[in-house]
Coordinates of C-alpha atoms in Angstrom, one line a residue:
Chain F
L244 CA -4.0 -15.7 18.2
R245 CA -5.5 -14.2 15.2
I246 CA -3.7 -13.9 11.9
G247 CA -3.6 -10.1 12.1
D248 CA -1.7 -10.3 15.3
G249 CA 1.2 -12.1 13.6
L250 CA 1.5 -9.5 11.0
K251 CA 1.6 -6.7 13.5
M252 CA 4.1 -8.4 15.8
S253 CA 6.7 -9.0 13.2
S254 CA 6.6 -5.4 12.1
Q255 CA 7.7 -4.4 15.6
N256 CA 11.2 -5.6 14.6
L257 CA 11.3 -2.7 12.1
L258 CA 10.6 -0.2 14.8
Q259 CA 14.1 1.2 14.8
H260 CA 13.6 3.4 11.7
G261 CA 9.9 3.4 12.5
E262 CA 10.2 5.6 15.6
K263 CA 11.9 8.4 13.8
D264 CA 9.4 8.3 11.0
W265 CA 6.7 8.5 13.6
A266 CA 8.3 11.5 15.3
A267 CA 8.6 13.3 12.0
A268 CA 5.0 12.6 11.0
K269 CA 3.9 13.8 14.4
A270 CA 5.9 17.0 13.8
H271 CA 4.3 17.6 10.5
F272 CA 0.8 17.2 11.7
E273 CA 1.3 19.4 14.7
N274 CA 2.9 22.0 12.5
L275 CA -0.1 22.2 10.3
K276 CA -1.8 24.3 13.0
S277 CA -5.2 22.9 11.9
T278 CA -7.7 20.7 13.6
K279 CA -6.7 17.9 11.4
P280 CA -6.3 14.7 13.4
R281 CA -3.1 12.7 13.2
P282 CA -3.4 9.2 11.8
P283 CA -2.8 6.4 14.4
K284 CA 0.1 4.1 14.6
P285 CA -0.7 1.1 12.4
K286 CA 0.1 -1.5 14.9
Y287 CA -2.5 -0.3 17.3
A288 CA -5.1 0.8 14.7
V289 CA -7.9 -1.1 13.0
T290 CA -6.8 -0.6 9.4
I291 CA -9.5 -0.6 6.8
A292 CA -8.2 -0.5 3.2
V293 CA -10.7 0.7 0.6
S294 CA -10.3 0.6 -3.2
S295 CA -11.0 3.7 -5.3
R296 CA -14.1 2.2 -6.8
T297 CA -15.6 1.4 -3.4
L298 CA -14.9 4.8 -2.0
F299 CA -16.0 6.7 -5.0
D300 CA -18.4 6.1 -7.9
M301 CA -16.2 5.4 -10.8
V302 CA -18.7 3.5 -13.0
A303 CA -18.4 5.9 -15.9
E304 CA -14.6 6.1 -15.7
R305 CA -14.4 2.3 -15.5
K306 CA -16.4 2.1 -18.7
I307 CA -13.8 4.3 -20.4
F308 CA -11.1 2.0 -19.2
E309 CA -12.8 -1.1 -20.4
E310 CA -13.8 0.3 -23.8
E311 CA -11.0 2.6 -24.7
G312 CA -8.0 1.3 -22.7
L313 CA -5.6 2.4 -20.1
E314 CA -4.0 5.4 -21.7
K315 CA -7.4 7.1 -22.6
Y316 CA -8.6 6.3 -19.1
V317 CA -5.7 8.0 -17.4
Q318 CA -6.0 10.9 -19.7
H319 CA -9.7 11.3 -18.9
Q320 CA -9.0 11.2 -15.2
Q321 CA -6.3 13.9 -15.6
E322 CA -8.6 16.1 -17.6
H323 CA -11.2 15.9 -15.0
E324 CA -8.8 16.1 -12.1
N325 CA -10.5 19.0 -10.4
E326 CA -14.0 17.5 -10.5
P327 CA -14.7 15.6 -7.3
L328 CA -16.0 12.1 -7.8
K329 CA -19.3 11.1 -6.4
P330 CA -19.5 8.8 -3.3
G331 CA -19.3 5.1 -3.8
P332 CA -20.7 2.1 -1.7
A333 CA -18.0 2.3 1.0
F334 CA -18.5 6.0 1.5
P335 CA -21.1 5.9 4.2
F336 CA -19.1 3.2 6.0
V337 CA -16.0 5.4 5.9
K338 CA -17.9 8.4 7.3
A339 CA -19.2 6.2 10.1
L340 CA -15.7 5.1 10.9
M341 CA -14.7 8.8 11.1
T342 CA -17.6 9.5 13.5
V343 CA -16.4 6.6 15.8
N344 CA -12.9 8.0 15.7
E345 CA -14.1 11.5 16.8
R346 CA -15.8 9.9 19.8
L347 CA -12.8 7.8 20.6
R348 CA -10.5 10.8 20.5
N349 CA -12.7 12.7 22.8
L350 CA -12.7 9.9 25.4
Y351 CA -9.1 8.8 24.9
P352 CA -7.0 11.7 23.5
D353 CA -3.7 9.9 23.6
S354 CA -4.8 6.5 22.3
E355 CA -3.7 5.1 19.0
E356 CA -6.5 2.5 19.1
L357 CA -8.6 4.0 16.3
F358 CA -9.8 3.2 12.8
D359 CA -7.3 4.0 10.2
I360 CA -8.5 4.3 6.6
V361 CA -6.1 3.5 3.7
L362 CA -6.9 4.1 0.1
M363 CA -5.6 0.9 -1.6
T364 CA -5.8 1.2 -5.4
N365 CA -4.4 -0.4 -8.5
N366 CA -4.6 3.0 -10.2
H367 CA -1.6 4.9 -11.5
A368 CA -0.4 7.7 -9.4
Q369 CA -1.6 10.3 -12.0
V370 CA -5.2 9.2 -11.4
G371 CA -4.3 9.6 -7.7
V372 CA -4.4 13.4 -8.0
R373 CA -8.1 13.3 -8.8
L374 CA -8.7 10.8 -5.9
M375 CA -6.9 13.1 -3.5
N376 CA -8.8 16.1 -4.7
S377 CA -12.0 14.2 -4.1
I378 CA -10.9 13.2 -0.6
N379 CA -10.1 16.8 0.1
H380 CA -13.5 17.9 -1.2
Y381 CA -15.4 15.6 1.2
D382 CA -12.8 16.3 4.0
L383 CA -12.3 12.6 4.6
T384 CA -9.6 11.6 7.1
I385 CA -7.7 9.4 4.8
E386 CA -3.9 10.2 5.0
R387 CA -2.5 6.9 4.0
F388 CA -2.7 5.5 0.5
C389 CA -1.1 3.1 -1.9
M390 CA -1.4 3.5 -5.6
T391 CA 0.2 0.5 -7.1
G392 CA 0.2 1.5 -10.7
G393 CA -1.1 -1.9 -11.8
Q394 CA 0.7 -4.1 -9.3
S395 CA -1.3 -6.5 -7.2
P396 CA -2.3 -4.9 -3.8
I397 CA -2.0 -8.1 -1.8
E398 CA 1.5 -7.7 -0.5
Y399 CA 0.8 -4.1 0.2
L400 CA -2.3 -5.0 2.2
K401 CA 0.1 -6.9 4.5
A402 CA 2.6 -4.1 4.5
Y403 CA 0.0 -1.6 5.6
M404 CA -1.2 -4.1 8.3
T405 CA -4.8 -4.2 6.9
N406 CA -7.6 -5.6 9.1
L407 CA -10.3 -5.3 6.4
Y408 CA -10.1 -4.9 2.7
L409 CA -13.0 -3.7 0.6
S410 CA -12.9 -3.8 -3.2
K411 CA -15.0 -4.3 -6.3
D412 CA -12.5 -6.8 -7.7
S413 CA -13.5 -10.3 -6.8
K414 CA -10.1 -11.8 -7.7
K415 CA -8.2 -9.5 -5.4
V416 CA -10.7 -10.1 -2.6
Q417 CA -10.4 -13.8 -2.9
E418 CA -6.6 -13.6 -2.8
A419 CA -6.8 -11.4 0.3
I420 CA -9.0 -14.0 2.0
E421 CA -6.6 -16.8 1.1
E422 CA -3.8 -14.7 2.7
G423 CA -5.8 -14.5 5.9
I424 CA -7.0 -10.9 5.5
A425 CA -10.7 -10.2 6.0
A426 CA -12.1 -8.9 2.7
A427 CA -15.3 -8.4 0.8
I428 CA -16.6 -7.3 -2.6
M429 CA -18.8 -4.2 -2.2
F430 CA -22.1 -3.7 -4.1
K431 CA -23.9 -0.4 -4.5
P432 CA -27.6 -0.7 -3.4
D433 CA -30.3 -0.2 -6.0
V434 CA -32.2 2.2 -3.7
V435 CA -30.6 4.8 -1.4
T436 CA -31.4 4.4 2.3
Q437 CA -31.0 6.9 5.1
L438 CA -28.3 5.7 7.5
S439 CA -27.3 6.7 11.0
E440 CA -24.8 9.5 11.2
T441 CA -23.9 8.9 14.8
Q442 CA -23.5 5.2 15.0
L443 CA -21.5 2.7 12.9
R444 CA -23.8 -0.3 12.2
V445 CA -22.2 -3.5 10.9
A446 CA -24.2 -6.6 10.1
F447 CA -22.6 -10.1 9.6
D448 CA -24.0 -13.4 8.3
G449 CA -22.9 -16.3 10.4
D450 CA -21.8 -19.4 8.5
A451 CA -18.8 -18.8 6.2
V452 CA -18.5 -15.2 7.3
L453 CA -17.9 -15.2 11.1
F454 CA -17.7 -18.9 11.2
S455 CA -16.2 -21.5 8.9
D456 CA -18.3 -23.1 6.3
E457 CA -18.3 -26.5 8.0
S458 CA -22.0 -26.5 8.8
E459 CA -22.9 -25.0 5.5
I460 CA -21.2 -28.0 3.8
I461 CA -23.5 -30.3 5.8
V462 CA -26.6 -28.4 4.6
K463 CA -25.6 -28.4 1.0
Q464 CA -24.5 -32.0 0.9
H465 CA -26.8 -33.7 3.4
G466 CA -29.8 -31.4 3.7
L467 CA -31.4 -29.4 6.5
D468 CA -32.5 -32.3 8.8
T469 CA -29.0 -33.7 9.0
F470 CA -27.8 -30.1 9.6
F471 CA -30.2 -29.6 12.6
E472 CA -29.3 -32.9 14.2
H473 CA -25.6 -32.2 13.7
E474 CA -25.8 -28.7 15.2
K475 CA -27.7 -30.0 18.2
Q476 CA -25.2 -32.7 18.8
Y477 CA -22.3 -30.4 18.6
E478 CA -23.9 -27.5 20.3
N479 CA -21.1 -27.2 22.8
K480 CA -18.3 -27.5 20.3
P481 CA -17.3 -24.1 19.0
L482 CA -17.3 -23.7 15.2
A483 CA -14.1 -22.8 13.5
Q484 CA -13.5 -19.2 12.7
G485 CA -14.4 -17.6 9.4
P486 CA -12.7 -14.8 7.4
L487 CA -14.6 -11.9 9.2
K488 CA -14.2 -13.1 12.7
C489 CA -11.1 -11.0 13.3
F490 CA -12.9 -7.9 12.2
L491 CA -15.7 -8.5 14.6
E492 CA -13.1 -8.9 17.3
A493 CA -11.5 -5.6 16.4
L494 CA -14.9 -3.9 16.6
G495 CA -15.5 -5.5 19.9
K496 CA -12.2 -4.2 21.3
L497 CA -13.2 -0.6 20.4
Q498 CA -16.7 -1.1 21.8
K499 CA -15.2 -2.1 25.2
K500 CA -13.4 1.2 25.3
F501 CA -16.8 2.9 25.3
Y502 CA -18.2 0.6 27.9
A503 CA -15.2 1.4 30.1
K504 CA -16.2 5.0 30.1
N505 CA -19.9 4.2 30.8
E506 CA -21.0 4.8 27.3
R507 CA -22.6 1.4 26.6
L508 CA -26.0 2.9 25.9
N509 CA -24.5 5.5 23.7
C510 CA -21.9 3.4 22.0
P511 CA -21.3 4.5 18.4
I512 CA -20.6 1.0 17.2
R513 CA -23.4 -1.6 17.0
T514 CA -23.0 -5.2 15.6
F515 CA -25.6 -7.5 14.2
L516 CA -25.7 -11.2 13.3
V517 CA -28.2 -11.9 10.6
T518 CA -28.4 -15.6 10.0
A519 CA -30.6 -18.0 8.2
R520 CA -30.3 -20.4 11.1
S521 CA -33.2 -20.7 13.4
A522 CA -33.0 -19.9 17.1
A523 CA -34.6 -23.0 18.3
S524 CA -32.7 -25.7 16.4
S525 CA -29.3 -24.4 15.4
G526 CA -28.9 -21.0 17.0
A527 CA -27.4 -22.1 20.3
R528 CA -24.2 -23.3 18.8
V529 CA -23.6 -20.0 17.2
L530 CA -24.1 -18.0 20.4
K531 CA -22.0 -20.5 22.4
T532 CA -19.2 -20.2 19.8
L533 CA -19.2 -16.4 20.1
R534 CA -19.1 -16.7 23.8
S535 CA -16.2 -19.2 23.7
W536 CA -14.2 -16.6 21.6
G537 CA -15.0 -13.9 24.2
L538 CA -16.9 -12.0 21.6
E539 CA -20.2 -10.2 21.9
I540 CA -22.6 -9.3 19.2
D541 CA -25.2 -6.7 20.0
E542 CA -28.2 -8.2 18.2
A543 CA -28.5 -11.8 16.9
L544 CA -31.3 -12.2 14.4
F545 CA -32.3 -15.8 13.5
L546 CA -34.4 -15.8 10.3
A547 CA -35.0 -19.6 10.0
G548 CA -34.7 -19.3 6.3
A549 CA -36.7 -16.2 5.7
P550 CA -35.3 -13.6 3.3
K551 CA -32.8 -11.2 4.8
G552 CA -33.8 -8.1 2.8
P553 CA -36.7 -6.8 4.9
L554 CA -35.0 -7.3 8.2
L555 CA -31.8 -5.5 6.9
L556 CA -33.9 -2.6 5.9
K557 CA -35.0 -2.2 9.5
I558 CA -31.4 -2.5 10.7
R559 CA -29.9 -0.1 8.2
P560 CA -26.3 -1.2 8.5
H561 CA -23.5 0.7 6.9
I562 CA -22.3 -2.6 5.6
F563 CA -23.7 -6.2 5.5
F564 CA -21.3 -9.1 5.0
D565 CA -22.6 -12.4 3.5
D566 CA -21.0 -15.3 1.6
Q567 CA -24.0 -16.1 -0.6
M568 CA -24.7 -13.9 -3.7
F569 CA -28.4 -14.8 -3.3
H570 CA -28.5 -12.9 0.0
I571 CA -26.4 -10.1 -1.4
E572 CA -28.7 -9.5 -4.3
G573 CA -31.7 -9.5 -2.0
A574 CA -30.1 -7.0 0.3
K575 CA -29.0 -4.8 -2.6
E576 CA -32.5 -4.7 -4.1
M577 CA -34.0 -3.4 -1.0
G578 CA -31.4 -0.7 -0.4
T579 CA -28.8 -2.3 1.9
I580 CA -25.1 -1.8 1.2
A581 CA -24.0 -5.4 0.8
A582 CA -20.5 -6.9 0.7
H583 CA -19.9 -10.4 -0.6
V584 CA -17.4 -12.6 1.2
P585 CA -16.2 -15.1 -1.5
Y586 CA -15.4 -17.9 0.9
G587 CA -16.5 -21.5 1.4
I588 CA -18.8 -23.9 -0.2
G589 CA -21.5 -21.3 -0.9
Q590 CA -19.5 -20.1 -3.8
K591 CA -20.2 -23.3 -5.7
Y592 CA -23.9 -22.9 -5.4
N593 CA -26.4 -20.5 -6.7
K594 CA -29.9 -20.4 -5.1
G595 CA -29.4 -23.9 -3.7
K596 CA -28.2 -25.5 -6.9
L597 CA -24.6 -26.7 -7.5
I598 CA -22.9 -24.5 -10.1
E599 CA -19.9 -26.7 -10.8
P600 CA -19.6 -30.5 -10.7
E601 CA -18.8 -32.1 -7.3
K602 CA -15.2 -33.1 -7.2
Q603 CA -13.9 -36.4 -5.7
Q604 CA -12.0 -36.3 -2.4
K605 CA -8.5 -34.9 -3.1
Chain M
M657 CA 18.1 20.3 -27.2
E658 CA 20.8 23.1 -27.3
D659 CA 18.8 25.5 -25.2
K660 CA 18.5 23.0 -22.3
K661 CA 22.2 22.2 -22.4
N662 CA 22.2 21.0 -18.8
Y663 CA 19.3 18.7 -19.3
T664 CA 20.6 16.3 -22.0
G665 CA 21.9 12.8 -21.9
P666 CA 23.7 10.7 -21.2
L667 CA 22.4 10.2 -17.7
M668 CA 25.6 9.4 -15.9
I669 CA 25.4 7.3 -12.8
A670 CA 28.4 6.6 -10.6
L671 CA 28.7 3.3 -8.7
Q672 CA 31.3 2.1 -6.3
Y673 CA 32.9 -1.1 -7.2
N674 CA 32.3 -2.6 -3.8
D675 CA 28.6 -2.3 -4.5
L676 CA 28.9 -3.9 -7.8
F677 CA 30.9 -6.9 -6.7
D678 CA 30.8 -8.8 -3.4
L679 CA 34.3 -8.4 -2.1
D680 CA 33.8 -10.0 1.2
S681 CA 33.8 -13.4 -0.2
I682 CA 37.0 -13.1 -2.2
S683 CA 39.5 -15.8 -1.4
T684 CA 43.2 -14.8 -1.2
S685 CA 44.2 -17.3 -3.8
T686 CA 44.6 -15.8 -7.3
D687 CA 41.9 -17.8 -9.0
T688 CA 40.8 -16.6 -12.4
D689 CA 37.1 -16.7 -11.5
A690 CA 35.2 -13.4 -11.7
L691 CA 34.2 -11.6 -8.6
P692 CA 30.8 -12.6 -7.2
N693 CA 27.7 -10.3 -7.7
G694 CA 27.2 -7.5 -5.3
R695 CA 24.3 -5.4 -4.3
A696 CA 24.3 -3.3 -7.4
F697 CA 24.1 -6.2 -9.8
T698 CA 20.4 -6.2 -10.3
F699 CA 20.5 -2.4 -10.7
I700 CA 23.0 -2.5 -13.5
K701 CA 21.1 -5.3 -15.3
A702 CA 17.9 -3.2 -15.1
V703 CA 19.7 -0.1 -16.4
Q704 CA 21.0 -2.1 -19.4
T705 CA 17.5 -3.3 -20.1
V706 CA 16.2 0.3 -20.1
N707 CA 19.0 1.3 -22.5
E708 CA 18.2 -1.6 -24.8
R709 CA 14.6 -0.7 -24.9
L710 CA 15.4 3.0 -25.6
V711 CA 17.7 2.1 -28.5
E712 CA 15.0 -0.3 -29.8
Q713 CA 12.7 2.7 -30.1
N714 CA 15.3 5.1 -31.5
K715 CA 18.7 4.0 -32.6
S716 CA 20.2 7.4 -32.3
D717 CA 18.8 8.2 -28.9
C718 CA 21.4 9.9 -26.9
L719 CA 19.4 10.0 -23.6
L720 CA 20.7 6.8 -22.3
F721 CA 22.1 5.7 -19.0
E722 CA 25.8 5.5 -18.6
V723 CA 27.4 3.8 -15.6
I724 CA 30.8 4.7 -14.4
L725 CA 32.7 2.9 -11.7
I726 CA 34.4 4.7 -8.9
S727 CA 36.6 3.0 -6.4
K728 CA 38.3 4.2 -3.3
E729 CA 41.8 2.9 -2.5
C730 CA 42.4 -0.6 -3.6
S731 CA 45.2 -2.9 -4.7
E732 CA 46.4 -3.4 -8.3
E733 CA 45.2 -7.0 -8.0
I734 CA 41.7 -5.9 -7.2
K735 CA 41.7 -3.3 -10.0
M736 CA 42.5 -6.1 -12.4
K737 CA 39.9 -8.4 -11.0
V738 CA 37.3 -5.6 -11.3
D739 CA 38.2 -5.1 -14.9
E740 CA 38.1 -8.8 -15.7
S741 CA 34.8 -9.3 -13.8
V742 CA 33.1 -6.4 -15.7
K743 CA 34.1 -8.1 -19.0
H744 CA 33.1 -11.5 -17.7
Y745 CA 29.5 -10.4 -16.9
G746 CA 29.2 -8.3 -20.0
L747 CA 28.5 -5.2 -18.0
E748 CA 28.4 -1.9 -19.8
I749 CA 30.7 0.3 -17.7
G750 CA 31.7 3.5 -19.4
K751 CA 34.7 4.5 -17.3
F752 CA 36.7 3.4 -14.3
F753 CA 38.0 5.8 -11.7
F754 CA 40.3 4.8 -8.9
C755 CA 40.8 7.6 -6.4
K756 CA 41.5 8.2 -2.7
K757 CA 38.5 8.7 -0.4
E758 CA 39.1 12.4 -0.1
E759 CA 39.0 12.8 -3.9
L760 CA 35.7 11.1 -4.3
I761 CA 33.6 14.2 -4.2
N762 CA 35.9 16.0 -6.6
T763 CA 35.9 13.1 -9.0
L764 CA 32.1 13.0 -9.0
Q765 CA 31.9 16.8 -9.6
S766 CA 34.4 16.9 -12.4
N767 CA 32.7 14.1 -14.3
K768 CA 29.3 15.8 -14.2
V769 CA 27.8 12.7 -12.6
K770 CA 24.0 13.1 -12.6
L771 CA 23.6 10.6 -9.8
F772 CA 25.9 9.0 -7.3
L773 CA 24.5 5.7 -6.1
S774 CA 25.7 3.9 -3.1
T775 CA 24.6 1.5 -0.4
E776 CA 26.6 3.5 2.1
R777 CA 24.3 6.0 3.7
D778 CA 27.1 8.1 5.0
D779 CA 28.6 8.5 1.5
V780 CA 25.2 9.4 0.1
Y781 CA 24.6 12.0 2.8
E782 CA 28.0 13.5 2.5
A783 CA 27.7 13.9 -1.3
L784 CA 24.2 15.5 -1.0
H785 CA 25.6 17.8 1.6
T786 CA 28.1 19.2 -1.0
G787 CA 25.4 19.5 -3.7
I788 CA 26.1 16.3 -5.6
P789 CA 23.0 14.4 -6.6
A790 CA 23.1 11.2 -4.6
A791 CA 20.7 8.5 -3.8
L792 CA 20.6 5.2 -1.9
L793 CA 21.2 2.1 -3.9
Y794 CA 18.6 0.0 -2.1
D795 CA 19.8 -3.3 -0.9
Q796 CA 18.2 -6.0 -3.0
A797 CA 17.4 -9.6 -2.4
D798 CA 19.0 -11.7 -5.1
D799 CA 15.8 -12.8 -6.8
H800 CA 14.8 -9.3 -7.8
V801 CA 13.2 -8.6 -11.1
L802 CA 15.8 -7.7 -13.7
N803 CA 13.7 -6.2 -16.5
Q804 CA 12.5 -3.1 -14.8
L805 CA 14.4 -0.2 -13.2
K806 CA 12.5 1.2 -10.2
V807 CA 13.2 4.6 -8.9
I808 CA 11.6 6.1 -5.7
F809 CA 11.5 9.9 -5.1
S810 CA 10.8 11.0 -1.6
G811 CA 7.5 12.9 -1.4
D812 CA 8.6 14.5 1.8
V813 CA 11.7 16.1 0.2
I814 CA 9.8 17.4 -2.9
G815 CA 6.4 18.1 -1.3
F816 CA 7.1 19.8 2.0
S817 CA 7.0 23.5 2.1
E818 CA 10.1 25.5 3.3
D819 CA 8.2 26.4 6.5
S820 CA 7.3 22.8 7.3
L821 CA 10.9 21.8 6.8
D822 CA 12.2 24.5 9.0
G823 CA 9.6 23.4 11.6
L824 CA 11.3 20.0 11.8
S825 CA 14.0 21.6 14.0
E826 CA 11.6 21.5 16.9
F827 CA 11.5 17.8 16.6
G828 CA 15.1 16.8 16.9
F829 CA 16.3 17.5 13.3
S830 CA 19.5 19.5 13.1
E831 CA 20.1 22.5 10.9
T832 CA 22.5 20.5 8.8
Q833 CA 19.9 17.8 8.3
I834 CA 17.3 20.3 7.2
E835 CA 19.7 22.0 4.8
T836 CA 20.6 18.7 3.3
I837 CA 17.0 17.9 2.6
K838 CA 16.6 21.3 0.9
T839 CA 19.7 20.7 -1.2
A840 CA 18.4 17.2 -2.1
K841 CA 15.3 18.7 -3.7
I842 CA 17.4 20.8 -6.0
C843 CA 19.6 17.9 -6.9
M844 CA 16.6 15.7 -7.6
K845 CA 15.2 18.1 -10.2
E846 CA 17.7 17.5 -13.0
F847 CA 17.5 13.8 -12.5
A848 CA 13.7 13.8 -12.4
V849 CA 13.6 15.9 -15.7
L850 CA 15.9 13.4 -17.4
I851 CA 14.0 10.3 -16.1
G852 CA 10.8 12.0 -17.1
Q853 CA 12.0 12.3 -20.7
M854 CA 13.1 8.7 -20.7
R855 CA 9.8 7.5 -19.1
R856 CA 7.8 9.2 -21.8
R857 CA 9.4 7.1 -24.5
F858 CA 7.4 4.2 -23.1
G859 CA 3.6 3.6 -22.5
Q860 CA 1.7 3.1 -19.3
E861 CA 2.2 -0.6 -19.4
N862 CA 5.2 -2.8 -20.0
S863 CA 7.7 0.0 -19.3
P864 CA 11.3 -1.0 -18.4
L865 CA 11.3 2.1 -16.1
C866 CA 9.0 2.5 -13.2
T867 CA 8.9 5.7 -11.0
C868 CA 7.3 6.1 -7.6
V869 CA 6.8 8.7 -4.9
L870 CA 7.0 7.7 -1.3
T871 CA 5.8 10.1 1.3
S872 CA 6.9 8.9 4.6
W873 CA 5.9 11.7 7.0
G874 CA 3.8 14.2 5.1
S875 CA 0.1 14.3 4.8
R876 CA -1.8 13.5 1.6
N877 CA -1.5 17.1 0.5
V878 CA 2.3 16.9 0.8
C879 CA 2.2 13.8 -1.5
A880 CA -0.2 15.5 -3.9
S881 CA 2.2 18.5 -4.0
A882 CA 5.1 16.2 -4.7
L883 CA 3.2 14.6 -7.6
K884 CA 2.3 17.9 -9.1
T885 CA 5.8 19.2 -8.7
L886 CA 7.2 16.2 -10.5
R887 CA 4.7 16.6 -13.2
E888 CA 5.9 20.2 -13.7
W889 CA 9.4 18.8 -14.0
G890 CA 8.1 16.5 -16.7
L891 CA 7.8 13.3 -14.8
D892 CA 4.5 11.5 -14.4
V893 CA 5.2 8.9 -11.7
D894 CA 3.6 5.5 -11.9
E895 CA 3.1 4.6 -8.3
A896 CA 2.5 6.6 -5.1
F897 CA 2.6 5.7 -1.5
C898 CA 1.7 7.9 1.4
L899 CA 2.5 6.6 4.9
A900 CA 1.8 9.5 7.3
G901 CA 4.2 8.1 9.8
A902 CA 3.7 4.4 9.3
P903 CA 7.0 2.5 9.1
C904 CA 8.3 2.5 5.5
S905 CA 10.4 -0.7 5.6
P906 CA 7.5 -3.0 5.0
I907 CA 6.5 -0.9 1.9
L908 CA 10.0 -0.7 0.6
A909 CA 10.2 -4.5 0.9
V910 CA 7.3 -4.8 -1.5
V911 CA 8.2 -2.0 -3.9
K912 CA 11.8 -3.2 -4.1
P913 CA 13.3 -0.1 -5.6
H914 CA 16.8 0.1 -7.0
I915 CA 17.2 3.9 -6.5
L916 CA 15.9 5.5 -3.4
W917 CA 16.1 9.3 -3.4
D918 CA 15.4 10.0 0.2
G919 CA 17.5 13.1 0.6
G920 CA 19.5 11.5 3.4
L921 CA 16.3 11.1 5.5
L922 CA 16.9 7.5 6.1
N923 CA 20.3 8.4 7.4
M924 CA 18.7 9.9 10.4
S925 CA 18.2 7.2 12.9

């Protein structure tokens, strides 16, 4: 049972008022007499929460906040309220999610199993007007948002039943992961790459992203040879799950909906595993683990330690999750939208060297 | 201030005594202990904090909160206990009114109450229906933060157009319910104007007063419309939540408001 399931199940108890809210919202959307799609019921949806700085490019505005303070920042945003912001690193990902939703709605018009995108920001509500104007400008299907006015978003992530949280703030992302919510820190690529407009492509690193960091600990502490021996020995023992496993699972569920309608070849979701492991010595355990979880991944790419950048350029994912900043930098340099998952032992190392002193057993 | 005679302080809020004190756990013995705290306790402490901070800024500020206590039929004994308890906790209660249930509405009207707060949804709904500004005193857990007063305005009530509201009749909402929502918007305005004036006495951060918009049903444009309307009324809200049909209880549990202006919407279950 994944952590996300627990959150969604307890919310069922609040359904009493919930059903009336749902009917009223349905009424409103149907009244609009437009082709605007109605947002799905959260308990069935795959909810992606994006921060304002990942959805839009707010680098200049951020500078004002850091150099001139909160009041000036809010004032600036209000003065430029009617100027739409430029797209941020999560923008292509969000557009791809919308494409998948369109396809799902065509095949399953009554289903609530869709992507739901929530704007989750620390910003004050007054800044929100500019954000909403920008969302209108690009006609993004984002109807739910949460502007916390400075409060931590973590409890709100749970309240909105978030399956994946994307932010530029490493502290918030770490807190989210600690609370069992898949989360990553997004980076804007140095070069712009042309991405698919018909298929959502998501790439994952293996250890400490889909899987726990148990094997990575062995590499760091005992070296590669021990690692290879260990993985061969435990080939049939599934690895423990990592912070992004649930998200892969959610993608898999949606993929199966396309397969059920004979759309496997034309499926608008494609997943990739991009791992430093090598197929020969340590790859089997990974594939067997995925199989034991009942999960499929469309393409598994074993690099045996080669750099990930060039391969990612061929894949062109809308987002690439990795736990090591070294790989994130490499991806970013070559034009891949990378998202850092601050989890596990990899955080203590930089390019193979220990950053902080090793602590004794607790 | 003279030209806006209706829009000056004090901001009078009426509470019912059975929200302020927990009467269910009263023992029949006439002990001299004060009544235990009720659901409005954290609210009143928060209000007092706002007043203190307002006075700190400007000693002669007349736009302050004033809380009056209204009670429906009760015994002399309880009246005394209420009086004693108020003194015991050092609560700043302006006036006490003891009246029959039927007289509640009149009492509220004649005292120019700017807001009637109650945990009783039926009371709130009834008051709104007669044009008295009324909001839900949100039931708080005991460990709530005391140094900030949180007010939520319903984005649906403020942001929905007349046509959209009328359209709700096709989805099981009665004429009365729809009329009450429209009345609620008018009632909210004066309160919002006053709160807006108060809010501006403080900066973005470290304010003892926090205002929010919660749009339960409407789309993002309804929420944007509500934000802009409130701005026109002089209130720049701090937080905004748009749910587009998602259940609002989980969000309310995190926001933990004291005052929830829902226009009687939550009464419809």
